[in-house]
Amino acid sequence: MGKKVVLMVALLLLASAAWAAEDEARYALVIGNASYDGDAALANSANDASDMADTLAAIGWKVTKLINGDRKAMNKALASFRDAMSGTRNPTALLFYAGHGVQINSQNYLLPVGETFETPDDITNDAMSLQTILNTFDDAKVLTNIVILDACRDNPFVKKNTRSLGGTRGLSVVNKSPNVEGSAVLFSTAPGDTAADGTGRNGVFTQALLKYLKTDLTLQQIATRVTKDVKTATGGKQTPYSSLALSDDFYMVNASLRTGTPAPASAGNVIVTAPAPAAVVAAPAAKNNNDVKATLMLQKATLNLQKQQVLQKGGPGGVVSALGWVLTLGGAGLGGYAYYAATQVPSLYGAATNQTQFDAARDQGKLMNILFPAGAGAAGAGLLTVISSLFMGADTSSIDKQITDVDRSLAQLGGS
């Protein structure tokens, strides 16, 4: 009997270990497009993607990489990425894209090579929508998703247009999907702004990011330091944007490597490495907590600005409130009139001298007995509608959570 208990415990431990390893499964789709036609060609994007793929593979991510992909190749890479995640329980998914990217009507599009984009329809038909990739994440029931875009460059094709593309400067804010527990978005520069391609092997943003990926820093800390490094390198002309909605500290290095356990290998077009734990190096020491605090304060100010923009747009509450007040005032007016007319009925009876006048007084009394409760009911319903509109304001819960996370980080720095 004792042997059976030991065996059952061992099986449970093995199952728990398997589930834990599966929970730690991390998949990255890395795309770098650089070989655009003519002046649209980029110097760093292919290098950025190649170096990012190698680094992610070295720290335990299963990487699907595509360099200089046309639309068909990008679709195929996304399908391979989806298939790699299939059957995995609660995977973590990451997208890294370097290349040209634009926004049309607040939707972000990643531009493939081998195409010329002269109209908004060209982009929406022939480019890859970022939302398509995020939908793939949702279909795979991803627990945490990370989106990193070094793609905030001006649309190079707009200079050739006979018609203006309009609204194609920079990228648009990416909102957290309700289907994921944790989400992180990192842009090489602020939404609606543009970033330079860079003059070295890597772009300024990707170079700063690669510096910290193999360290023991959390993603939250990495975002802060990358922001500081890029601002310093560009003399303040470029400020990366990050939006993190993570429920806990997130480390880019896979837990199996951080604890010294080799990462599992796999096959196919997924780049796999099982490096020694030495791949995790000590994080560069922060020069000054004040610098980190300044970056966090800037991030908080950006989040507060986003919150104000959401509040200004408002929700359906304003329309519902207006309809409620119309109903309330109309009902009150009707009820008031019915009450006054009803008080005149006795006088009408007293003044009646023939059957017609008696009938008119009686009919007025009956009508007012109907109109008064109808008016009172409408006024009451209107007030309930106004009260209900108070709970229909714009939803800022996601932004509020991010502000709380920043405040927590500031509090920790203040106590250090």
Steps between C-alpha positions, in 0.01 A plus 500: 500500500786735590668441164177589319476831690861584417437416135189720488687790659782460251257502208331811634836673534594403145166629371545825690849539357367437149224758547748751637731445202206538265388818674851631439479429123597816315463565129632795301416614147787717375468686169750741347421673170770715347519434124234749394525657156703816440510761774280283721786255569610478864851443629439334836172309504635164378788519748262601779277198439789253459671616820171501688418146384842372609474670839147377570595144401798520736278586797245226447251623240389286205548739210338517157709743291431667167734743323380712207160341461235587243135468599486129415814428702367699796174303491695174487722604793193591706344161421821320603509702820137408571568131435803507730279620787220253431442255783698712745325592825504874583798599280671836507518661155727778380505696175809695399477694176759728343416673175252748361170528683217750469156565641176542310193602701678408827584150369867402476634328190837330444622557143637199309775534242430473128198733506437867429246675718343809345151509652341401829332210320842372393604482863181344636496240220868413459665569837464283810279642770644482849152398615527186286803394706329588828200293393736205450624554856140490625422185299797327665363600844819684583539583870738792445579683177784738425509728196827676412494723193806677366286625213413861574648645182332735254327326210760525219243447227299811586755717314408325174127527543265679269254489788581560864499195723431712807526379860800281427749666732624266771290231661183492706463389862441125541231418756520200732299203382233390752594138424849514653606519863811709435598730217800715411548736205831669418541749214829646389341844537176660614173424314454741210871584496784360289842351569823498302633181342844538658854504361661191661418131476183548704244772544532709815197341666585137418863553599389620844253213533756233409727639771264390776318188374747249648511669839311422821283811457123480477331618181369799693857597595626436146239738356611771740869463418444476125304826515784670683769366263311601184429849628868541589622363165270728299535811714135478600373493139363146534310366801388136494144419607401212724164383628523215750202329660673212677364352821847400624870543425579359156852384412606469138736214589308172522459373856668170408819691418473730798491191725771316306275247323571461124225615265321222304590466131259490207523476122378658179534866413517587868847606606588303814792538736568353841772727640669466834363704790793737449286665231340690786734782596479761767305808401694823448475702818280804483704819514250686705155427638405854408541414130268202536251710695503763226423236236219356710355846553507555123323167448238596761442835331449323166250260659310787662481672161360182343245478781385856438463428129285195576287700745454779247370253243265372767266202487127461436420660836466852357236400244308288753508784754363747246216266408428446868470872568270546199277222635511642853413858402235391248337270754508767769342753261226258402430406861489866606256589226276200586499595868402860425229397252359252752462775762282689254248216461288590809469859373392372159233284662379793705478725196329239276142591396430227243584135429776582253691705758453226762638243255800723417582541870472124554722419199765748613511335841541153346777619266694670777476183710685324216751774416616572857630147581644475147696823551614396846612160368694660212674739739594211730633293210700800380664543839595130508650539152706801614626306802591198286699725262739575785627143470558520125812718493808430291699194614847598623561193718792375290676838508427537872668162559811617313510823700476295821794285385709812430407645840607174664837514324545863606417407860760222494765738371408753764557243772833373367 
